[in-house]
Structures are given as structure tokens and as C-alpha cells.
GROMACS .gro file of C-alpha atoms in nm:
model
  363
    1UNK     CA    1   1.319   6.840   6.646
    2UNK     CA    2   1.021   7.033   6.776
    3UNK     CA    3   1.056   7.300   6.505
    4UNK     CA    4   1.075   7.038   6.229
    5UNK     CA    5   0.756   6.876   6.355
    6UNK     CA    6   0.586   7.214   6.345
    7UNK     CA    7   0.704   7.262   5.986
    8UNK     CA    8   0.563   6.929   5.869
    9UNK     CA    9   0.240   6.959   6.065
   10UNK     CA   10   0.170   7.300   5.923
   11UNK     CA   11   0.262   7.187   5.573
   12UNK     CA   12   0.000   6.914   5.589
   13UNK     CA   13  -0.267   7.169   5.675
   14UNK     CA   14  -0.147   7.405   5.402
   15UNK     CA   15  -0.188   7.137   5.137
   16UNK     CA   16  -0.553   7.100   5.236
   17UNK     CA   17  -0.643   7.456   5.138
   18UNK     CA   18  -0.819   7.549   4.817
   19UNK     CA   19  -0.686   7.709   4.502
   20UNK     CA   20  -0.769   8.054   4.642
   21UNK     CA   21  -0.499   8.003   4.906
   22UNK     CA   22  -0.229   7.919   4.652
   23UNK     CA   23  -0.010   8.223   4.719
   24UNK     CA   24   0.027   8.139   5.085
   25UNK     CA   25   0.063   7.770   5.006
   26UNK     CA   26   0.340   7.835   4.756
   27UNK     CA   27   0.528   8.060   4.998
   28UNK     CA   28   0.516   7.800   5.271
   29UNK     CA   29   0.607   7.520   5.031
   30UNK     CA   30   0.914   7.717   4.924
   31UNK     CA   31   1.004   7.784   5.287
   32UNK     CA   32   0.985   7.414   5.368
   33UNK     CA   33   1.189   7.322   5.059
   34UNK     CA   34   1.456   7.574   5.162
   35UNK     CA   35   1.461   7.423   5.510
   36UNK     CA   36   1.509   7.072   5.371
   37UNK     CA   37   1.783   7.199   5.138
   38UNK     CA   38   1.956   7.387   5.422
   39UNK     CA   39   1.926   7.711   5.223
   40UNK     CA   40   1.917   7.979   5.493
   41UNK     CA   41   1.872   8.283   5.269
   42UNK     CA   42   1.569   8.123   5.101
   43UNK     CA   43   1.429   8.020   5.439
   44UNK     CA   44   1.445   8.380   5.555
   45UNK     CA   45   1.293   8.513   5.233
   46UNK     CA   46   0.999   8.275   5.221
   47UNK     CA   47   0.962   8.256   5.598
   48UNK     CA   48   0.889   8.628   5.598
   49UNK     CA   49   0.646   8.602   5.306
   50UNK     CA   50   0.464   8.304   5.456
   51UNK     CA   51   0.436   8.485   5.790
   52UNK     CA   52   0.295   8.802   5.637
   53UNK     CA   53   0.046   8.614   5.421
   54UNK     CA   54  -0.044   8.391   5.715
   55UNK     CA   55  -0.127   8.694   5.928
   56UNK     CA   56  -0.357   8.820   5.653
   57UNK     CA   57  -0.530   8.484   5.622
   58UNK     CA   58  -0.557   8.363   5.982
   59UNK     CA   59  -0.521   8.679   6.190
   60UNK     CA   60  -0.257   8.777   6.444
   61UNK     CA   61  -0.390   8.556   6.725
   62UNK     CA   62  -0.411   8.228   6.537
   63UNK     CA   63  -0.188   7.936   6.635
   64UNK     CA   64  -0.073   7.904   6.275
   65UNK     CA   65   0.045   8.266   6.277
   66UNK     CA   66   0.256   8.205   6.587
   67UNK     CA   67   0.415   7.899   6.424
   68UNK     CA   68   0.493   8.101   6.111
   69UNK     CA   69   0.648   8.377   6.322
   70UNK     CA   70   0.860   8.121   6.507
   71UNK     CA   71   0.983   7.968   6.181
   72UNK     CA   72   1.089   8.307   6.045
   73UNK     CA   73   1.242   8.422   6.374
   74UNK     CA   74   1.451   8.104   6.416
   75UNK     CA   75   1.583   8.149   6.062
   76UNK     CA   76   1.682   8.507   6.144
   77UNK     CA   77   1.861   8.390   6.459
   78UNK     CA   78   2.065   8.143   6.255
   79UNK     CA   79   2.158   8.419   6.009
   80UNK     CA   80   2.260   8.646   6.301
   81UNK     CA   81   2.251   8.965   6.097
   82UNK     CA   82   2.276   9.274   6.315
   83UNK     CA   83   2.016   9.451   6.099
   84UNK     CA   84   1.743   9.207   6.200
   85UNK     CA   85   1.833   9.196   6.572
   86UNK     CA   86   1.543   9.409   6.695
   87UNK     CA   87   1.297   9.229   6.468
   88UNK     CA   88   1.400   8.893   6.614
   89UNK     CA   89   1.329   9.018   6.964
   90UNK     CA   90   0.984   9.143   6.860
   91UNK     CA   91   0.894   8.817   6.686
   92UNK     CA   92   0.985   8.601   6.985
   93UNK     CA   93   0.792   8.830   7.219
   94UNK     CA   94   0.491   8.786   6.992
   95UNK     CA   95   0.532   8.406   6.982
   96UNK     CA   96   0.580   8.373   7.357
   97UNK     CA   97   0.274   8.578   7.445
   98UNK     CA   98   0.069   8.382   7.193
   99UNK     CA   99   0.189   8.045   7.321
  100UNK     CA  100   0.109   8.148   7.677
  101UNK     CA  101  -0.248   8.222   7.574
  102UNK     CA  102  -0.292   7.899   7.380
  103UNK     CA  103  -0.094   7.649   7.587
  104UNK     CA  104  -0.056   7.816   7.928
  105UNK     CA  105   0.249   7.987   8.075
  106UNK     CA  106   0.384   7.660   8.220
  107UNK     CA  107   0.374   7.467   7.892
  108UNK     CA  108   0.689   7.293   7.773
  109UNK     CA  109   0.612   7.427   7.425
  110UNK     CA  110   0.749   7.760   7.550
  111UNK     CA  111   1.097   7.624   7.625
  112UNK     CA  112   1.227   7.654   7.271
  113UNK     CA  113   1.089   8.006   7.208
  114UNK     CA  114   1.243   8.123   7.536
  115UNK     CA  115   1.584   7.982   7.439
  116UNK     CA  116   1.581   8.156   7.103
  117UNK     CA  117   1.444   8.473   7.264
  118UNK     CA  118   1.744   8.477   7.497
  119UNK     CA  119   1.979   8.453   7.199
  120UNK     CA  120   1.793   8.732   7.022
  121UNK     CA  121   1.814   8.960   7.326
  122UNK     CA  122   2.188   8.904   7.367
  123UNK     CA  123   2.246   8.978   6.998
  124UNK     CA  124   2.026   9.289   6.988
  125UNK     CA  125   2.154   9.436   7.317
  126UNK     CA  126   1.846   9.656   7.367
  127UNK     CA  127   1.838   9.905   7.653
  128UNK     CA  128   1.586   9.672   7.818
  129UNK     CA  129   1.830   9.379   7.793
  130UNK     CA  130   1.836   9.300   8.165
  131UNK     CA  131   1.458   9.330   8.194
  132UNK     CA  132   1.402   9.102   7.894
  133UNK     CA  133   1.649   8.842   8.019
  134UNK     CA  134   1.481   8.848   8.359
  135UNK     CA  135   1.153   8.768   8.184
  136UNK     CA  136   1.320   8.465   8.023
  137UNK     CA  137   1.436   8.347   8.365
  138UNK     CA  138   1.094   8.402   8.520
  139UNK     CA  139   0.917   8.221   8.238
  140UNK     CA  140   1.150   7.920   8.249
  141UNK     CA  141   1.126   7.901   8.629
  142UNK     CA  142   0.747   7.867   8.596
  143UNK     CA  143   0.790   7.579   8.351
  144UNK     CA  144   1.062   7.425   8.568
  145UNK     CA  145   0.818   7.388   8.857
  146UNK     CA  146   0.572   7.193   8.645
  147UNK     CA  147   0.798   6.946   8.464
  148UNK     CA  148   0.884   6.613   8.622
  149UNK     CA  149   1.129   6.662   8.907
  150UNK     CA  150   1.472   6.520   8.832
  151UNK     CA  151   1.391   6.472   8.464
  152UNK     CA  152   1.627   6.545   8.176
  153UNK     CA  153   1.391   6.824   8.071
  154UNK     CA  154   1.433   6.987   8.410
  155UNK     CA  155   1.812   6.954   8.379
  156UNK     CA  156   1.800   7.125   8.041
  157UNK     CA  157   1.582   7.408   8.171
  158UNK     CA  158   1.817   7.458   8.467
  159UNK     CA  159   2.110   7.487   8.228
  160UNK     CA  160   1.936   7.754   8.020
  161UNK     CA  161   1.838   7.947   8.333
  162UNK     CA  162   2.200   7.932   8.447
  163UNK     CA  163   2.322   8.061   8.109
  164UNK     CA  164   2.075   8.348   8.130
  165UNK     CA  165   2.181   8.446   8.482
  166UNK     CA  166   2.535   8.450   8.348
  167UNK     CA  167   2.429   8.697   8.078
  168UNK     CA  168   2.305   8.943   8.340
  169UNK     CA  169   2.625   8.907   8.543
  170UNK     CA  170   2.494   8.697   8.833
  171UNK     CA  171   2.766   8.430   8.839
  172UNK     CA  172   2.675   8.300   9.184
  173UNK     CA  173   2.312   8.221   9.096
  174UNK     CA  174   2.423   8.085   8.760
  175UNK     CA  175   2.654   7.847   8.943
  176UNK     CA  176   2.369   7.721   9.160
  177UNK     CA  177   2.156   7.642   8.856
  178UNK     CA  178   2.450   7.479   8.678
  179UNK     CA  179   2.491   7.257   8.983
  180UNK     CA  180   2.124   7.155   8.966
  181UNK     CA  181   2.157   7.071   8.599
  182UNK     CA  182   2.479   6.878   8.651
  183UNK     CA  183   2.341   6.671   8.939
  184UNK     CA  184   2.049   6.547   8.728
  185UNK     CA  185   2.260   6.471   8.422
  186UNK     CA  186   2.521   6.289   8.629
  187UNK     CA  187   2.251   6.074   8.787
  188UNK     CA  188   2.086   5.975   8.461
  189UNK     CA  189   2.342   5.984   8.179
  190UNK     CA  190   2.650   5.775   8.092
  191UNK     CA  191   2.985   5.947   8.140
  192UNK     CA  192   3.046   5.984   7.766
  193UNK     CA  193   2.717   6.161   7.697
  194UNK     CA  194   2.759   6.500   7.533
  195UNK     CA  195   2.497   6.661   7.759
  196UNK     CA  196   2.683   6.555   8.073
  197UNK     CA  197   2.999   6.690   7.911
  198UNK     CA  198   2.839   7.033   7.871
  199UNK     CA  199   2.714   7.027   8.231
  200UNK     CA  200   3.059   6.929   8.363
  201UNK     CA  201   3.223   7.196   8.146
  202UNK     CA  202   2.995   7.463   8.292
  203UNK     CA  203   3.073   7.343   8.644
  204UNK     CA  204   3.443   7.357   8.563
  205UNK     CA  205   3.421   7.720   8.457
  206UNK     CA  206   3.214   7.801   8.765
  207UNK     CA  207   3.474   7.637   8.991
  208UNK     CA  208   3.754   7.819   8.811
  209UNK     CA  209   3.587   8.156   8.878
  210UNK     CA  210   3.587   8.065   9.246
  211UNK     CA  211   3.956   7.964   9.221
  212UNK     CA  212   3.866   7.609   9.322
  213UNK     CA  213   4.129   7.468   9.089
  214UNK     CA  214   4.117   7.105   9.198
  215UNK     CA  215   3.740   7.088   9.151
  216UNK     CA  216   3.770   7.267   8.816
  217UNK     CA  217   4.026   7.010   8.702
  218UNK     CA  218   3.796   6.722   8.792
  219UNK     CA  219   3.500   6.875   8.609
  220UNK     CA  220   3.701   6.953   8.295
  221UNK     CA  221   3.844   6.601   8.289
  222UNK     CA  222   3.492   6.463   8.316
  223UNK     CA  223   3.376   6.697   8.038
  224UNK     CA  224   3.640   6.555   7.805
  225UNK     CA  225   3.479   6.212   7.831
  226UNK     CA  226   3.165   6.357   7.677
  227UNK     CA  227   3.341   6.550   7.402
  228UNK     CA  228   3.602   6.312   7.260
  229UNK     CA  229   3.449   6.131   6.964
  230UNK     CA  230   3.586   5.959   6.657
  231UNK     CA  231   3.368   6.158   6.418
  232UNK     CA  232   3.490   6.489   6.565
  233UNK     CA  233   3.138   6.627   6.605
  234UNK     CA  234   3.227   6.781   6.943
  235UNK     CA  235   3.566   6.904   6.825
  236UNK     CA  236   3.529   7.268   6.935
  237UNK     CA  237   3.419   7.164   7.284
  238UNK     CA  238   3.718   6.933   7.320
  239UNK     CA  239   3.946   7.223   7.222
  240UNK     CA  240   3.788   7.458   7.476
  241UNK     CA  241   3.799   7.198   7.753
  242UNK     CA  242   4.164   7.113   7.696
  243UNK     CA  243   4.253   7.484   7.688
  244UNK     CA  244   4.080   7.534   8.024
  245UNK     CA  245   4.261   7.229   8.161
  246UNK     CA  246   4.597   7.376   8.058
  247UNK     CA  247   4.518   7.702   8.237
  248UNK     CA  248   4.384   7.521   8.545
  249UNK     CA  249   4.680   7.283   8.576
  250UNK     CA  250   4.933   7.563   8.529
  251UNK     CA  251   4.766   7.762   8.806
  252UNK     CA  252   4.794   7.450   9.023
  253UNK     CA  253   5.165   7.427   8.942
  254UNK     CA  254   5.119   7.103   8.744
  255UNK     CA  255   5.299   7.205   8.426
  256UNK     CA  256   5.401   6.849   8.342
  257UNK     CA  257   5.041   6.727   8.358
  258UNK     CA  258   4.930   7.023   8.148
  259UNK     CA  259   5.169   6.912   7.873
  260UNK     CA  260   4.940   6.623   7.774
  261UNK     CA  261   4.665   6.868   7.682
  262UNK     CA  262   4.905   7.121   7.528
  263UNK     CA  263   5.036   6.854   7.290
  264UNK     CA  264   4.685   6.723   7.218
  265UNK     CA  265   4.575   7.073   7.120
  266UNK     CA  266   4.871   7.105   6.885
  267UNK     CA  267   4.788   6.773   6.724
  268UNK     CA  268   4.426   6.862   6.645
  269UNK     CA  269   4.484   7.230   6.559
  270UNK     CA  270   4.633   7.305   6.213
  271UNK     CA  271   4.957   7.505   6.233
  272UNK     CA  272   4.954   7.822   6.024
  273UNK     CA  273   5.295   7.994   6.006
  274UNK     CA  274   5.158   8.342   5.933
  275UNK     CA  275   4.883   8.345   6.193
  276UNK     CA  276   4.907   8.520   6.526
  277UNK     CA  277   4.948   8.236   6.772
  278UNK     CA  278   4.751   8.273   7.095
  279UNK     CA  279   4.895   8.132   7.419
  280UNK     CA  280   4.701   7.861   7.597
  281UNK     CA  281   4.830   7.998   7.924
  282UNK     CA  282   4.994   8.329   8.004
  283UNK     CA  283   5.106   8.530   8.303
  284UNK     CA  284   5.131   8.906   8.315
  285UNK     CA  285   5.481   9.053   8.347
  286UNK     CA  286   5.572   9.227   8.670
  287UNK     CA  287   5.576   9.605   8.637
  288UNK     CA  288   5.928   9.724   8.728
  289UNK     CA  289   5.936   9.921   9.050
  290UNK     CA  290   6.178  10.178   8.908
  291UNK     CA  291   5.951  10.236   8.609
  292UNK     CA  292   5.654  10.291   8.839
  293UNK     CA  293   5.852  10.535   9.053
  294UNK     CA  294   5.954  10.729   8.744
  295UNK     CA  295   5.605  10.719   8.591
  296UNK     CA  296   5.724  10.538   8.279
  297UNK     CA  297   5.511  10.332   8.040
  298UNK     CA  298   5.682  10.103   7.793
  299UNK     CA  299   5.691   9.800   7.569
  300UNK     CA  300   5.913   9.511   7.469
  301UNK     CA  301   5.920   9.318   7.140
  302UNK     CA  302   6.051   8.964   7.175
  303UNK     CA  303   6.119   8.663   6.955
  304UNK     CA  304   6.090   8.302   7.071
  305UNK     CA  305   6.030   7.944   6.965
  306UNK     CA  306   5.778   7.687   7.083
  307UNK     CA  307   5.916   7.351   7.190
  308UNK     CA  308   5.752   7.016   7.103
  309UNK     CA  309   5.596   7.022   7.450
  310UNK     CA  310   5.451   7.371   7.405
  311UNK     CA  311   5.703   7.554   7.622
  312UNK     CA  312   5.855   7.888   7.525
  313UNK     CA  313   6.227   7.874   7.446
  314UNK     CA  314   6.503   8.080   7.280
  315UNK     CA  315   6.367   8.412   7.404
  316UNK     CA  316   6.542   8.719   7.263
  317UNK     CA  317   6.465   9.087   7.299
  318UNK     CA  318   6.419   9.237   6.953
  319UNK     CA  319   6.352   9.591   7.066
  320UNK     CA  320   6.227   9.778   7.372
  321UNK     CA  321   6.131  10.127   7.479
  322UNK     CA  322   6.340  10.098   7.795
  323UNK     CA  323   6.568   9.823   7.929
  324UNK     CA  324   6.380   9.829   8.260
  325UNK     CA  325   6.102   9.628   8.095
  326UNK     CA  326   6.316   9.360   7.931
  327UNK     CA  327   6.381   9.117   8.218
  328UNK     CA  328   6.019   9.114   8.347
  329UNK     CA  329   5.904   9.048   7.989
  330UNK     CA  330   6.142   8.756   7.939
  331UNK     CA  331   6.054   8.610   8.280
  332UNK     CA  332   5.681   8.622   8.206
  333UNK     CA  333   5.708   8.487   7.851
  334UNK     CA  334   5.911   8.190   7.974
  335UNK     CA  335   5.604   8.070   8.167
  336UNK     CA  336   5.363   8.087   7.875
  337UNK     CA  337   5.234   7.772   7.701
  338UNK     CA  338   5.144   7.733   7.335
  339UNK     CA  339   5.005   7.449   7.125
  340UNK     CA  340   5.314   7.303   6.951
  341UNK     CA  341   5.370   7.268   6.579
  342UNK     CA  342   5.304   6.925   6.427
  343UNK     CA  343   5.467   6.790   6.111
  344UNK     CA  344   5.372   6.447   5.976
  345UNK     CA  345   5.195   6.364   6.300
  346UNK     CA  346   5.492   6.455   6.521
  347UNK     CA  347   5.543   6.757   6.749
  348UNK     CA  348   5.843   6.965   6.641
  349UNK     CA  349   6.013   7.286   6.740
  350UNK     CA  350   5.859   7.592   6.577
  351UNK     CA  351   6.026   7.862   6.374
  352UNK     CA  352   6.089   8.196   6.542
  353UNK     CA  353   5.773   8.381   6.644
  354UNK     CA  354   5.723   8.734   6.774
  355UNK     CA  355   5.521   8.899   7.046
  356UNK     CA  356   5.504   9.245   7.198
  357UNK     CA  357   5.429   9.312   7.564
  358UNK     CA  358   5.301   9.655   7.666
  359UNK     CA  359   5.339   9.813   8.008
  360UNK     CA  360   5.084  10.079   8.099
  361UNK     CA  361   5.014  10.227   8.437
  362UNK     CA  362   4.653  10.247   8.554
  363UNK     CA  363   4.566  10.595   8.674
   0.00000   0.00000   0.00000
């Protein structure tokens, strides 16, 4: 919403300029029209033109120039073209430094540029990636100290800081910030709020990394309450949460309870006969002792069916490099879970599918 407001505010000022400013005015008008029409390629085209003409007219240190840069940069982020990755990083650096000068480094107006800057850094993967991401964390921490304690804004900032720590590989600190975000959301939001769902989902993944399976289960179940909606707007998050629940429950030994989510995933995921079906849960086969002693690598090709409850059945060895690998492969595959096939709203047994398991020693 903040970006839209900037668009409309700037447009009003553009319309006030004289005939001599028509070229810039036209470029910005076309940018705004493209935004309203959801035409990304036109947004990028005219966002760039408006920015370049705006720099000529107002100078590099004008507030209007920073807004124009932000508009163009956000459009480039949405396009996510590898060729513009470095340019996106440069534009957000320019915007952030300008906003700091105009509004102060603790201004909430910097939150959105920092979020997009983080995305740009991750996409560009510059050699300074860690340094740049640390600057995002530092900047957001400054803002976090100023905003109202326990506010939804603070919860949102904490979540972004946690995400950024995750990007630099600091899972422990990320978990602490996710906890801070979750605590605020849980205190202030209803259980079916999407934002609380995201916070609970993040806590579930954090708990899973620590092998705290019972806690992970509770968080994922809570997350589902925020993602299940009749209009399906949170469909992808429901899918991810149910998949994590299947894995968590299987690791807890609760295969029967996992079946509810396995079947639900099958019901809401279209079955495509020719696609490569990915297991919701899998275990690695045991490497045969004799094969290790002999220094043998190998593979096994198997066929199988998926039952209406998502269990693997009718396992047959199609081919193998060595019989030593066959039994471990069949034993492992029998524990896998897949989303079942649905026909006319009912779970049915699938046709025969194929998978290959490879055995390679690590030197």
C-alpha cells in the first residue's frame, strides 16, 4: 500500500508541472497506467524512463528522484530477471541512503526499501552478499528500537530480520527473532489470521531444525488455521504446511495421523500421470555392509503403486546393478508417503510408477 500511495502522490505533483515538463509527465503517466493495468513490462520500461528524466529535472538528491528509483527497482524485483540483479541492488542502496538523509535512519519509511533490498541481494548473490545482508539487519534493528514496543509493525520487522539472519546461515539467531515475531502476533491476532499463520509456520520450521518434533507439530497445526480459506488465496502455504506436518508426524512415528494431511494434499493437488511424483516423506536406504566392504556403488530401479492413503505398495525391482542393493531399496521405499491420486473427488490407487535409488559411497 505504501508504494501505491507514493505513486498517486507523485502523480498529483507531476500533473501540476508546465508544458515544458511534458516528456517527464508523459513517462510517469504511462508508468502509472501500466501499474494500474498490471503490465509489468511497461512498468519497467516507463519506470526507467521516468527515473532517468526525473534525475535530470530534480537532481540525484531530491525526494522525487528517490521515489522514482524505488518505483523502478520494485518493478525490476517483480520481474526477477538475472540480467538486472546488480542494478536492483544499486537502486535500493541509492534509495536507502537517500531516505536516511531525508527521514532519518530510524524512519518506518525505510522498512519497505530494506525488504526489497534484501530480495535484490539474495537474487544478485554479489561477493558482498553477507556484508549487504548484515546492513539490512542493522538498519532494521535501528528502526525496531524506535517503533512501538509490542506493535504489529515490530512483529513484522522481527520477522524480516529473522528471514535475513536465515539467509546468512545463522539459524539460531533467526529462531530467536521468529519467536519475538510470533509472540506479538499471537497476543494480538485471531488464530485464523494469515500473519499469525506465517509466524507459526516459521516457528514450526525452526523447531523442526532442532528436532523438537512435538513443538513443530503444534506450530504447523496452528499455521493451518491461518492458511485454510474458502477462496484459496493461501493455497501454496497450506500445501507447504501440510507437507511439513506429514514429515513431522512420520518422524514422530504417527503415520496414521499423517494420513489426514497426505490425503488432503492429494485432494487439492492435481494428479498428472506423466509427471515425476515427489514423495511427501522419504527415508534413505541403508547402505549394505557387504557393498561397503567391497567398495561397490550401485543403483536400483523399482516400480510401485500409491494407495488411497498415500502409502507405497506393490513394490517390484525392475532392474539393479547388484542384488545387494535390492532389499534395502524396497525396505526404504515401503516407508515413503505420497499424495494419492484422486478421481471424481475420491482417493484411488494409482497406476504403476517408477523410481531409481542410487547408492554412492562418500570418500
